[in-house]
Short mmCIF file of C-alpha atoms in Angstrom, two decimals:
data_model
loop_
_atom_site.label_atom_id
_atom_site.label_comp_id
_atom_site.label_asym_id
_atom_site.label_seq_id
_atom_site.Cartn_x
_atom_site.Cartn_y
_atom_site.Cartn_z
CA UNK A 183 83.92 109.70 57.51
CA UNK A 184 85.29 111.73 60.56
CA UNK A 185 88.78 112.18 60.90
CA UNK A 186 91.28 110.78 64.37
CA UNK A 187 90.32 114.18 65.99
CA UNK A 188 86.44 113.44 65.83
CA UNK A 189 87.22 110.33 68.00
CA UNK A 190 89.09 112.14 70.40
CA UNK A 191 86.29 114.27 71.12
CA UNK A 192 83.68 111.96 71.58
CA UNK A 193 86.04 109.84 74.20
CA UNK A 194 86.13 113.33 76.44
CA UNK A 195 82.35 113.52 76.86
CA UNK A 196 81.86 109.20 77.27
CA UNK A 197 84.80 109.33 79.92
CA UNK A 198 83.35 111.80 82.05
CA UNK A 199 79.75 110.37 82.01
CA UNK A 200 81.85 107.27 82.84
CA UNK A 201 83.01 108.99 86.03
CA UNK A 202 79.92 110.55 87.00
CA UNK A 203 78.39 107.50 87.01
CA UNK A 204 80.74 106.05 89.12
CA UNK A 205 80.88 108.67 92.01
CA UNK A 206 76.86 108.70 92.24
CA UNK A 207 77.41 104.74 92.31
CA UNK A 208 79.77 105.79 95.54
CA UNK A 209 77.49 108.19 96.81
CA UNK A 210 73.94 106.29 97.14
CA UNK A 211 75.48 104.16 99.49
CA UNK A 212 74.68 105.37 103.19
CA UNK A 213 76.23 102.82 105.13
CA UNK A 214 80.06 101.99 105.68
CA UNK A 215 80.21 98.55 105.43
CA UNK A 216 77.95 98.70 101.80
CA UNK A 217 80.00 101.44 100.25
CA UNK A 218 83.49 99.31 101.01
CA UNK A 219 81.79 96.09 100.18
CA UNK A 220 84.28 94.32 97.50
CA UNK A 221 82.13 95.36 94.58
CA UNK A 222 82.24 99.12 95.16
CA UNK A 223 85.93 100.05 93.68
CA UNK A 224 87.32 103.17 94.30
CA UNK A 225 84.80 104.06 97.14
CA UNK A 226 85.92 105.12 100.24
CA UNK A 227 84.35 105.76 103.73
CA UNK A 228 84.60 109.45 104.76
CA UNK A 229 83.66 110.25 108.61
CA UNK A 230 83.60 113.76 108.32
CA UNK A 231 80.65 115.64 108.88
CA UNK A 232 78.53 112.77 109.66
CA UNK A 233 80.16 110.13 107.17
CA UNK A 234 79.38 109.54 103.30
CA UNK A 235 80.84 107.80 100.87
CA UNK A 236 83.26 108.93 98.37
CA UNK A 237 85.01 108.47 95.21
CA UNK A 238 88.54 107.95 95.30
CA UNK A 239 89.76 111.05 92.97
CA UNK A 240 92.66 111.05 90.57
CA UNK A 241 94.17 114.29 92.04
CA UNK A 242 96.69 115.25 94.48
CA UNK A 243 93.75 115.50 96.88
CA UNK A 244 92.23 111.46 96.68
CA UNK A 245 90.32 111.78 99.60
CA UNK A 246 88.99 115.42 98.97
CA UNK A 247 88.57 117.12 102.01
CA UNK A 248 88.11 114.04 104.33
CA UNK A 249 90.85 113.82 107.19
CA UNK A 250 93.62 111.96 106.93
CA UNK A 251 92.00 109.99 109.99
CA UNK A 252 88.78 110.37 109.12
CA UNK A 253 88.85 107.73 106.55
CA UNK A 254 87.95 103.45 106.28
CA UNK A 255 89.03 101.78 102.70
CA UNK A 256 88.35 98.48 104.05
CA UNK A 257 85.24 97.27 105.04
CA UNK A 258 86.57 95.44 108.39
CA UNK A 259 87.38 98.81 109.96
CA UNK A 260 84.11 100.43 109.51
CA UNK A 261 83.69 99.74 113.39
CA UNK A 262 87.07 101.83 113.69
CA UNK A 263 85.72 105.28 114.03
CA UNK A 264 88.28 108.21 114.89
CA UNK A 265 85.51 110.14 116.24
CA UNK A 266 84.67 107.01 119.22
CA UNK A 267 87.69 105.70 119.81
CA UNK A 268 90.15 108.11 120.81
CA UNK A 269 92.41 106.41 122.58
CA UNK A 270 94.38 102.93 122.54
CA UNK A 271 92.28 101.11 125.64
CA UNK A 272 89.19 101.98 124.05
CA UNK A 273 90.53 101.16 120.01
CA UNK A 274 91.65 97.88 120.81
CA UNK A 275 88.68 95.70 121.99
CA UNK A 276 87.60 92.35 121.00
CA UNK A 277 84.18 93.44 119.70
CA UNK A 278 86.29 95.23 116.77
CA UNK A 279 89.34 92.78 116.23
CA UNK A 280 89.76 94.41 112.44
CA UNK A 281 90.55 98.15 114.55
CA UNK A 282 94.56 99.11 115.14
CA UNK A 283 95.51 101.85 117.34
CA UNK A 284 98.67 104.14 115.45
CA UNK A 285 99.79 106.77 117.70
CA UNK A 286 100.02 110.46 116.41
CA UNK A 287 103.77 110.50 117.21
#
């Protein structure tokens, strides 16, 4: 019979399938609003270089190399784009009620 330390090994390999698994879940998804829809946890929006979805990470870097302001974890701000709205008159509209303008400062 194998020993405690036979066990430990297999968990290793089973966890990080595990993981893979769930970032290509995060990845196939091409549109904001499907890759924050409620059954998708742990994804997050990225806008960056034409937007993808993303799998938080366990790191000291969670979003990777997404901006800070380049990211939606909700799926009632996909509409709030950084890259569109760029101000506070053109952020706060009634066509996207879920969007909040923060200043910078």
């Amino acid at each position: 019979a194998p020993g405690p330390g036979a066990r430990m090994m297999l968990r290793k390999p089973v966890l990080l399938i595990i993981a893979a698994r769930a970032a290509a879940d995060c990845s196939r998804h091409t549109h904001c609003g499907s890759c924050l829809s409620s059954d998708q946890d742990g994804c997050f929006w990225c806008y960056d270089n034409g937007g993808s979805c993303k799998r938080v990470e366990q790191s000291l870097s969670p979003f990777g190399a997404c901006s800070a302001s380049g990211i939606s974890l909700d799926a009632m701000t996909c509409e709030c784009r950084p890259d569109v709205y760029t101000s506070c008159e053109s952020c706060a509209k009634a066509s996207h009620p879920s969007c909040v303008w923060m200043s910078a400062n």
